[in-house]
Coordinates of C-alpha atoms in Angstrom, one line a residue:
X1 CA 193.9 140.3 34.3
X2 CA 195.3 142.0 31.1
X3 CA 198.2 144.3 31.1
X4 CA 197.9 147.2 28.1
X5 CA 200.9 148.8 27.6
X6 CA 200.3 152.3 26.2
X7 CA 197.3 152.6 27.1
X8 CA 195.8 156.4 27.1
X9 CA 194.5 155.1 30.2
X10 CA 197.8 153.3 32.2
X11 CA 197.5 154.4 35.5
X12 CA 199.7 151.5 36.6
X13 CA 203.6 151.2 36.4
X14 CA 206.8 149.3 37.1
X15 CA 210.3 150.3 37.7
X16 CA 212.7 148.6 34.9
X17 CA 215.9 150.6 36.1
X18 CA 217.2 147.5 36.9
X19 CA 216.5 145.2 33.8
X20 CA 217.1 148.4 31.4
X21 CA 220.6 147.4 29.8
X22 CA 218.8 144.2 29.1
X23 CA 215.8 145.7 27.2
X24 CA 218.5 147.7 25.6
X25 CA 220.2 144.3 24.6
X26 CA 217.6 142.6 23.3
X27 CA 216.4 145.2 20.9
X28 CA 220.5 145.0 19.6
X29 CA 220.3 141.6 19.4
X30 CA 217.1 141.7 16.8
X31 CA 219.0 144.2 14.2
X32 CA 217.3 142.8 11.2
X33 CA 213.6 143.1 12.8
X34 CA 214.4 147.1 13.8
X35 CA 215.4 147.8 10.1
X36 CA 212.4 146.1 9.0
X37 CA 210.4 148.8 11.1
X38 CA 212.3 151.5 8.5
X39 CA 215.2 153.7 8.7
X40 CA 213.2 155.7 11.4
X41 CA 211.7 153.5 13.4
X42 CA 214.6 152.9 16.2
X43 CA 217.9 153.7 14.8
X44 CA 219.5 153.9 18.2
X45 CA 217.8 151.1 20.6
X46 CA 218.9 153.2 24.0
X47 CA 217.7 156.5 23.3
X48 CA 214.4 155.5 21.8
X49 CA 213.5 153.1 25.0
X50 CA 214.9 155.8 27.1
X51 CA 212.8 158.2 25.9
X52 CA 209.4 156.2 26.5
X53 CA 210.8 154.9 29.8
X54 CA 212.3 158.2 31.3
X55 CA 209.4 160.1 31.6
X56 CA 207.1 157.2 33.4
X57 CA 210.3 156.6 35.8
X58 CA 210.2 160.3 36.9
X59 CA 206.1 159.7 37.7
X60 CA 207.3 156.6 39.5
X61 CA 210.1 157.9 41.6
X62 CA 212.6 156.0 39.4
X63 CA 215.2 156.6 36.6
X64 CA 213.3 154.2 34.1
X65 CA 209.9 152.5 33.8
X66 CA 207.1 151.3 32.1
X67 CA 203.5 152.1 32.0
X68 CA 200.5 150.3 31.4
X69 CA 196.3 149.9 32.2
X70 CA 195.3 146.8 34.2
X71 CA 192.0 145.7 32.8
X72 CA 190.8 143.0 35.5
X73 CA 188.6 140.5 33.6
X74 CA 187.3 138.8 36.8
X75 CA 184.4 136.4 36.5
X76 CA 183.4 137.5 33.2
X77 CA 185.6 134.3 31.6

């Protein structure tokens, strides 16, 4: 199987509400790699993962979380 995420087509999800503050962290801890994105890109880590994470949390049931399209590869390797 292969996970997509952001996929036009995600009709699967997972609840992050409890490994949030981590995602949170780890996009902190890589400073240097966000400002290489440009001055737009993320300039505050929280509300940008917030904002993709919110809305799929509300279609979940759940404050935050994460959506993507399983494409099941099954015999075909």
């Amino acid at each position: 199987r292969v996970l997509v995420a952001a996929s036009p087509l995600a009709a699967d999800g997972l609840d992050v509400t409890a490994t949030f503050a981590d995602r949170v962290a780890s996009l902190r801890a890589h400073a240097a790699y966000l400002r290489g994105l440009g001055a737009h890109a993320m300039a505050d880590p929280e509300e940008s993962l917030a904002a993709i994470a919110r809305p799929v949390g509300t279609r979940l049931g759940t404050r935050y979380g994460v959506a993507f399209e399983v494409i099941d590869l099954g015999e075909s390797l």
